[in-house]
PDB file of C-alpha atoms in Angstrom:
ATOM      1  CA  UNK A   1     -10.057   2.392  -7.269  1.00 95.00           C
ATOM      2  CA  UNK A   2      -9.274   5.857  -6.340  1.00 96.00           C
ATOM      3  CA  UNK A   3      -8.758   7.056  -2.833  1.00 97.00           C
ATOM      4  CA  UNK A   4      -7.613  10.615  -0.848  1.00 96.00           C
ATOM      5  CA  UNK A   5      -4.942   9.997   1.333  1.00 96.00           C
ATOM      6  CA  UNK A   6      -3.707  12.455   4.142  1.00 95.00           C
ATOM      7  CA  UNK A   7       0.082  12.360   2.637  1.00 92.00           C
ATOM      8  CA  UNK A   8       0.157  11.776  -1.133  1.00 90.00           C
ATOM      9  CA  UNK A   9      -3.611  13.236  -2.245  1.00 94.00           C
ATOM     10  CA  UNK A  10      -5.140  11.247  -4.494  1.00 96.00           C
ATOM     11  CA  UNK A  11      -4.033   7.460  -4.760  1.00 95.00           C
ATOM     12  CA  UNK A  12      -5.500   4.422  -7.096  1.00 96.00           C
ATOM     13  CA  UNK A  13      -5.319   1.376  -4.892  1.00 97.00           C
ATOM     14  CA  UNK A  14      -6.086  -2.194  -5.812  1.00 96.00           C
ATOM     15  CA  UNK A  15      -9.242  -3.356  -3.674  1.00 96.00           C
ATOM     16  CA  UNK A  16      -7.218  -6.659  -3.531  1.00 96.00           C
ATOM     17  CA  UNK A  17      -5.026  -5.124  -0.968  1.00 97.00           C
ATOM     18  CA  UNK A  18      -7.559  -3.570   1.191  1.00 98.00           C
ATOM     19  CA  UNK A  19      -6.703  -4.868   4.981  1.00 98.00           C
ATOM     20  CA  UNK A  20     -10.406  -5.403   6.570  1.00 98.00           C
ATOM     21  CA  UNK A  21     -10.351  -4.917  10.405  1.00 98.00           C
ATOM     22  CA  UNK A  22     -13.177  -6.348  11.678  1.00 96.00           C
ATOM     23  CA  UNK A  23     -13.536  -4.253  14.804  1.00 94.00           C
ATOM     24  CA  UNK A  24     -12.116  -1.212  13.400  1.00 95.00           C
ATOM     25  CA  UNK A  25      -9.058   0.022  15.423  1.00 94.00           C
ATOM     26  CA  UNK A  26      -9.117   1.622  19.017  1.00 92.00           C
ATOM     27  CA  UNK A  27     -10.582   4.830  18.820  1.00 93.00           C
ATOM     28  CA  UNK A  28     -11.474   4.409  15.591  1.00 95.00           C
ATOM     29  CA  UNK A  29     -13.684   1.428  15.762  1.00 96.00           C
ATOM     30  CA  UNK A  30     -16.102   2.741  12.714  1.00 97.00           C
ATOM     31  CA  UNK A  31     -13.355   2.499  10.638  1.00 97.00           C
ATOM     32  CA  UNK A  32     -13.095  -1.051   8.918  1.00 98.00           C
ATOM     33  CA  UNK A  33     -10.764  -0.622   5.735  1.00 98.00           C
ATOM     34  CA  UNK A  34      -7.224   0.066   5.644  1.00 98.00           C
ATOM     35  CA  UNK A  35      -4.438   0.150   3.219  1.00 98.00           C
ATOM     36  CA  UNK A  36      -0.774   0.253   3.879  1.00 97.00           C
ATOM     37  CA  UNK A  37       1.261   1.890   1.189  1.00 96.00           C
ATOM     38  CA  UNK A  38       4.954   2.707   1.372  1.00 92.00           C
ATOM     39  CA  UNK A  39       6.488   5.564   3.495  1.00 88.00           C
ATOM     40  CA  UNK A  40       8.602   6.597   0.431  1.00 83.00           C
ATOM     41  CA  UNK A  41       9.644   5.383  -2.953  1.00 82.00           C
ATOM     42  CA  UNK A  42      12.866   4.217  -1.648  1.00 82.00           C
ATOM     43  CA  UNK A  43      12.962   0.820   0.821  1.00 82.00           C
ATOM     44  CA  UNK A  44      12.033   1.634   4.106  1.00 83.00           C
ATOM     45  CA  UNK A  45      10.561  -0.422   7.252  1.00 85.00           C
ATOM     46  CA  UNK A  46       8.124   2.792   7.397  1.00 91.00           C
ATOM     47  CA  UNK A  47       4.766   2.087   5.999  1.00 96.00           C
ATOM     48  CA  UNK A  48       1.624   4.055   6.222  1.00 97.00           C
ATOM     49  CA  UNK A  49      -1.934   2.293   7.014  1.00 98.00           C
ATOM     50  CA  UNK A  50      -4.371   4.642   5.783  1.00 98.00           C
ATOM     51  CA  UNK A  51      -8.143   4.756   6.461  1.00 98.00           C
ATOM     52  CA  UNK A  52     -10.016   3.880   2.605  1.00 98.00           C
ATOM     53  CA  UNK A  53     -12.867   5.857   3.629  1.00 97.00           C
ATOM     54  CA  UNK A  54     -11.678   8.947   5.943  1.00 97.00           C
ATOM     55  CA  UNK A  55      -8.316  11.081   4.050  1.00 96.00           C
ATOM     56  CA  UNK A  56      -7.354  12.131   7.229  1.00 96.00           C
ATOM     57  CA  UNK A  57      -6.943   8.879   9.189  1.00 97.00           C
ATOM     58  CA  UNK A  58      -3.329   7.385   8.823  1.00 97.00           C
ATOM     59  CA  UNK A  59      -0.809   5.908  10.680  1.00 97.00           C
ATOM     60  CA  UNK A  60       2.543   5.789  10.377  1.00 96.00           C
ATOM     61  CA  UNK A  61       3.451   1.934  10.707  1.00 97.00           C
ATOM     62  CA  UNK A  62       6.745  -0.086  10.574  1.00 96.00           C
ATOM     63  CA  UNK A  63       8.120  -3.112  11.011  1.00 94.00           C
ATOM     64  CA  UNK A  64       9.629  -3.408  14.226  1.00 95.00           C
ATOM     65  CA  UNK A  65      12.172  -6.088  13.935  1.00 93.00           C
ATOM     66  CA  UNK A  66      14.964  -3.570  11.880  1.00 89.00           C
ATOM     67  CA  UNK A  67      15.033  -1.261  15.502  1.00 91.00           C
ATOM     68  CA  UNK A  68      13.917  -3.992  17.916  1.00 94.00           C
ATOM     69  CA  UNK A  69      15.016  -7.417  16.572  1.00 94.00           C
ATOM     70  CA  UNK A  70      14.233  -8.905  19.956  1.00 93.00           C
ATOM     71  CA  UNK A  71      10.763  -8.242  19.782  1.00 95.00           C
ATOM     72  CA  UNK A  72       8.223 -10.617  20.192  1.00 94.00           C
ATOM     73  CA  UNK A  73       4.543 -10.336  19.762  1.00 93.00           C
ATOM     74  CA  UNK A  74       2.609 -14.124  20.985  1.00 93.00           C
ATOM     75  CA  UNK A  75      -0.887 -14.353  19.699  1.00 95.00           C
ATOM     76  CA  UNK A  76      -3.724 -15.774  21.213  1.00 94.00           C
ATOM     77  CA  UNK A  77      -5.811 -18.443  20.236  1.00 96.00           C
ATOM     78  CA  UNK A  78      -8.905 -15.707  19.982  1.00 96.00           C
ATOM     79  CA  UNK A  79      -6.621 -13.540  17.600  1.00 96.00           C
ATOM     80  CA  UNK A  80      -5.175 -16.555  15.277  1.00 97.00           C
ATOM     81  CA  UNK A  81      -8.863 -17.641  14.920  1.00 97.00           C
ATOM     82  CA  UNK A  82     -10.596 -14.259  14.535  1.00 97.00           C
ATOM     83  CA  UNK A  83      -7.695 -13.880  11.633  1.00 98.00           C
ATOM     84  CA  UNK A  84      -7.929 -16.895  10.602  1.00 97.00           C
ATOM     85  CA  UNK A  85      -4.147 -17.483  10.488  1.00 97.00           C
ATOM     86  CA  UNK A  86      -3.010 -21.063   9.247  1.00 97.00           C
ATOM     87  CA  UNK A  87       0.557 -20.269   8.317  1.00 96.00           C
ATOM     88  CA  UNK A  88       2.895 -18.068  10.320  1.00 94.00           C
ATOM     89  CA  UNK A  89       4.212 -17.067   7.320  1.00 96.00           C
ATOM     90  CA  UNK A  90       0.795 -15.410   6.139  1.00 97.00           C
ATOM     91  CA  UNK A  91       1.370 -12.647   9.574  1.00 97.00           C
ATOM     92  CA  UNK A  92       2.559  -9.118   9.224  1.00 97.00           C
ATOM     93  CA  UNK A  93       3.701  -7.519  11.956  1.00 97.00           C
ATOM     94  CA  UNK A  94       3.610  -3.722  12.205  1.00 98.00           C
ATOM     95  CA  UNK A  95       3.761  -1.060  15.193  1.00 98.00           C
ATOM     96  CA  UNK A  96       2.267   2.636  14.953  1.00 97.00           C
ATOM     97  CA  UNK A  97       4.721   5.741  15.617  1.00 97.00           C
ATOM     98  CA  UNK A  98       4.547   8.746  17.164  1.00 95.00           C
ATOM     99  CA  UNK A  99       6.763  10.607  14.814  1.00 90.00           C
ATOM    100  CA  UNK A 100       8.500  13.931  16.371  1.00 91.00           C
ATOM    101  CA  UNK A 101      11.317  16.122  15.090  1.00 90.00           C
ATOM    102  CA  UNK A 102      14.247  13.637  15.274  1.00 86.00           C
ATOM    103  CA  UNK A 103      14.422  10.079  14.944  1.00 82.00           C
ATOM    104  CA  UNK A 104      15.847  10.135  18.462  1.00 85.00           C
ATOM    105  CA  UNK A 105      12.590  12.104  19.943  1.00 91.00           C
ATOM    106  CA  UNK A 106      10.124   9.200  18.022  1.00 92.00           C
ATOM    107  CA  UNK A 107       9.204   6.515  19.853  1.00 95.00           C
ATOM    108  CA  UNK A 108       6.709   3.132  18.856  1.00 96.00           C
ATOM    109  CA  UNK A 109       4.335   1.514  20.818  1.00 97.00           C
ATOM    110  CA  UNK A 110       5.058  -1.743  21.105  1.00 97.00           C
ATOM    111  CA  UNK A 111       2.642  -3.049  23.727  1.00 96.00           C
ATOM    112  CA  UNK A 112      -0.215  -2.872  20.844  1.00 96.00           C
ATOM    113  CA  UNK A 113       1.339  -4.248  17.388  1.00 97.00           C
ATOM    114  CA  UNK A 114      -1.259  -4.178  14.928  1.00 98.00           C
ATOM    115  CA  UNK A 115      -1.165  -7.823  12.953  1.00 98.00           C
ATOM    116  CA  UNK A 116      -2.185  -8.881   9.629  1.00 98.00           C
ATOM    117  CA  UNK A 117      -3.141 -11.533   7.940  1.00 98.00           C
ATOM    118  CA  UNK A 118      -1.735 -10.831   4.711  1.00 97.00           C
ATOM    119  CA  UNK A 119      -3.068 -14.229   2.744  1.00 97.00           C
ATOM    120  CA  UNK A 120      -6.513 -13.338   4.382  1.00 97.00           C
ATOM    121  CA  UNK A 121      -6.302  -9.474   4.450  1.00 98.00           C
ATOM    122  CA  UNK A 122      -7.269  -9.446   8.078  1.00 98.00           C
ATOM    123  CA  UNK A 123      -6.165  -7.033  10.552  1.00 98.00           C
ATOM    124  CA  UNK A 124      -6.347  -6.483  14.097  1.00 98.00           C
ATOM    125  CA  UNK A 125      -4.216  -4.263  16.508  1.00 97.00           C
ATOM    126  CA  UNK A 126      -4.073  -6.427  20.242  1.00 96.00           C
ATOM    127  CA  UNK A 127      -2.865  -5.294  23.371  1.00 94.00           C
ATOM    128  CA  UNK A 128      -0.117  -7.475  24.471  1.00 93.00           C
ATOM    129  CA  UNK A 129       0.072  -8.433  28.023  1.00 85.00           C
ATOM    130  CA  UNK A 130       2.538  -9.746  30.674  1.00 84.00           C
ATOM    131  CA  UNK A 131       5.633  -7.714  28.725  1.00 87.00           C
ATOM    132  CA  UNK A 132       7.571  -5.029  29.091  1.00 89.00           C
ATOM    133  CA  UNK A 133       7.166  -3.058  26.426  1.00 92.00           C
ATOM    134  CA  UNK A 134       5.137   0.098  26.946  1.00 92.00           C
ATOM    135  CA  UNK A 135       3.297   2.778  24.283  1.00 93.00           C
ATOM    136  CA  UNK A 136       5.517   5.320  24.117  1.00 94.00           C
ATOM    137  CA  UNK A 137       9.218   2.906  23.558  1.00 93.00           C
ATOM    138  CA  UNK A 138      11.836   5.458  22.330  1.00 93.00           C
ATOM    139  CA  UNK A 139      13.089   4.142  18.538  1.00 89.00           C
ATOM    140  CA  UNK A 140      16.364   5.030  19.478  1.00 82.00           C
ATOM    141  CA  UNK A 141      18.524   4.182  22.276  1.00 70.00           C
ATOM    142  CA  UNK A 142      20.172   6.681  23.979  1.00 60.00           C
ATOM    143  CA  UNK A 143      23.739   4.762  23.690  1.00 56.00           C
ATOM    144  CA  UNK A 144      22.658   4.474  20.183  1.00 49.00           C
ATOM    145  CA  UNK A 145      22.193   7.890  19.642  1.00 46.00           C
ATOM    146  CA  UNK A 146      25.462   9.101  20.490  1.00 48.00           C
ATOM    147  CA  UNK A 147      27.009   6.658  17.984  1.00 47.00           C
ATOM    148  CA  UNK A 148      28.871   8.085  15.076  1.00 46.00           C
ATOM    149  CA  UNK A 149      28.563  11.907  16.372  1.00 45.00           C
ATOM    150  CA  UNK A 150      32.284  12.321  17.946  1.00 39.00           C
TER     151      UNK A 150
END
């Protein structure tokens, strides 16, 4: 199947791989059918999840465990069972970015992962509470960023 995507044009997709959010995501609750295809043709933890049915809704996704290997998203009971999980292995983890000039400027919001079942092709994005983490969590540390620049 053939889709329009907001970064690559045209794209033939596998309806296999279509993600199915139930209650769309925030904002965007109309929209029920996502696909994430790579960031670039090289490996990346960069994905995007783009809207099958509206070229102009994507998100750029990653996996946050490369930038953030501390991070930790617990799932509710309500969440496994509305995604039917029945293997941890089967769950995808991803976080949406707000992309700016530099990697340094970008930041992640890690206080609403969006997870997926990836046996199931289920996908929600939950608001996790009682954490620290906050919307807007810089990618790169500012200790970081000075690294390798003397």
């Amino acid at each position: 199947m053939q889709i329009e995507t907001k970064y690559t044009g045209k794209t033939t997709i596998d309806r296999e791989n279509i993600i199915a959010f139930e209650h769309g995501v925030p904002s965007f609750e109309e929209e029920k059918e996502f696909i994430l295809l790579p960031f670039s043709d090289s490996p990346s933890p960069f994905y995007i999840l783009q809207s099958v049915n509206t070229a102009g809704l994507a998100f750029v996704v990653m996996t946050p465990f490369q930038f953030f290997p501390q991070y930790e998203a617990k799932l509710t009971d309500s969440v496994i069972e509305q995604l039917e999980i029945e293997d941890k292995n089967d769950v995808a983890v991803f976080v949406i970015l707000t992309l700016r000039d530099t990697l340094e400027k970008s930041t992640a919001n890690l206080s609403g992962p969006i997870v997926i079942n990836s046996r199931k092709q289920k996908g929600k994005q939950i608001v996790l509470s009682d954490t620290s983490y906050n919307t807007k969590h810089p990618l790169v540390q500012p200790a970081e960023a000075g690294r390798g620049e003397r």
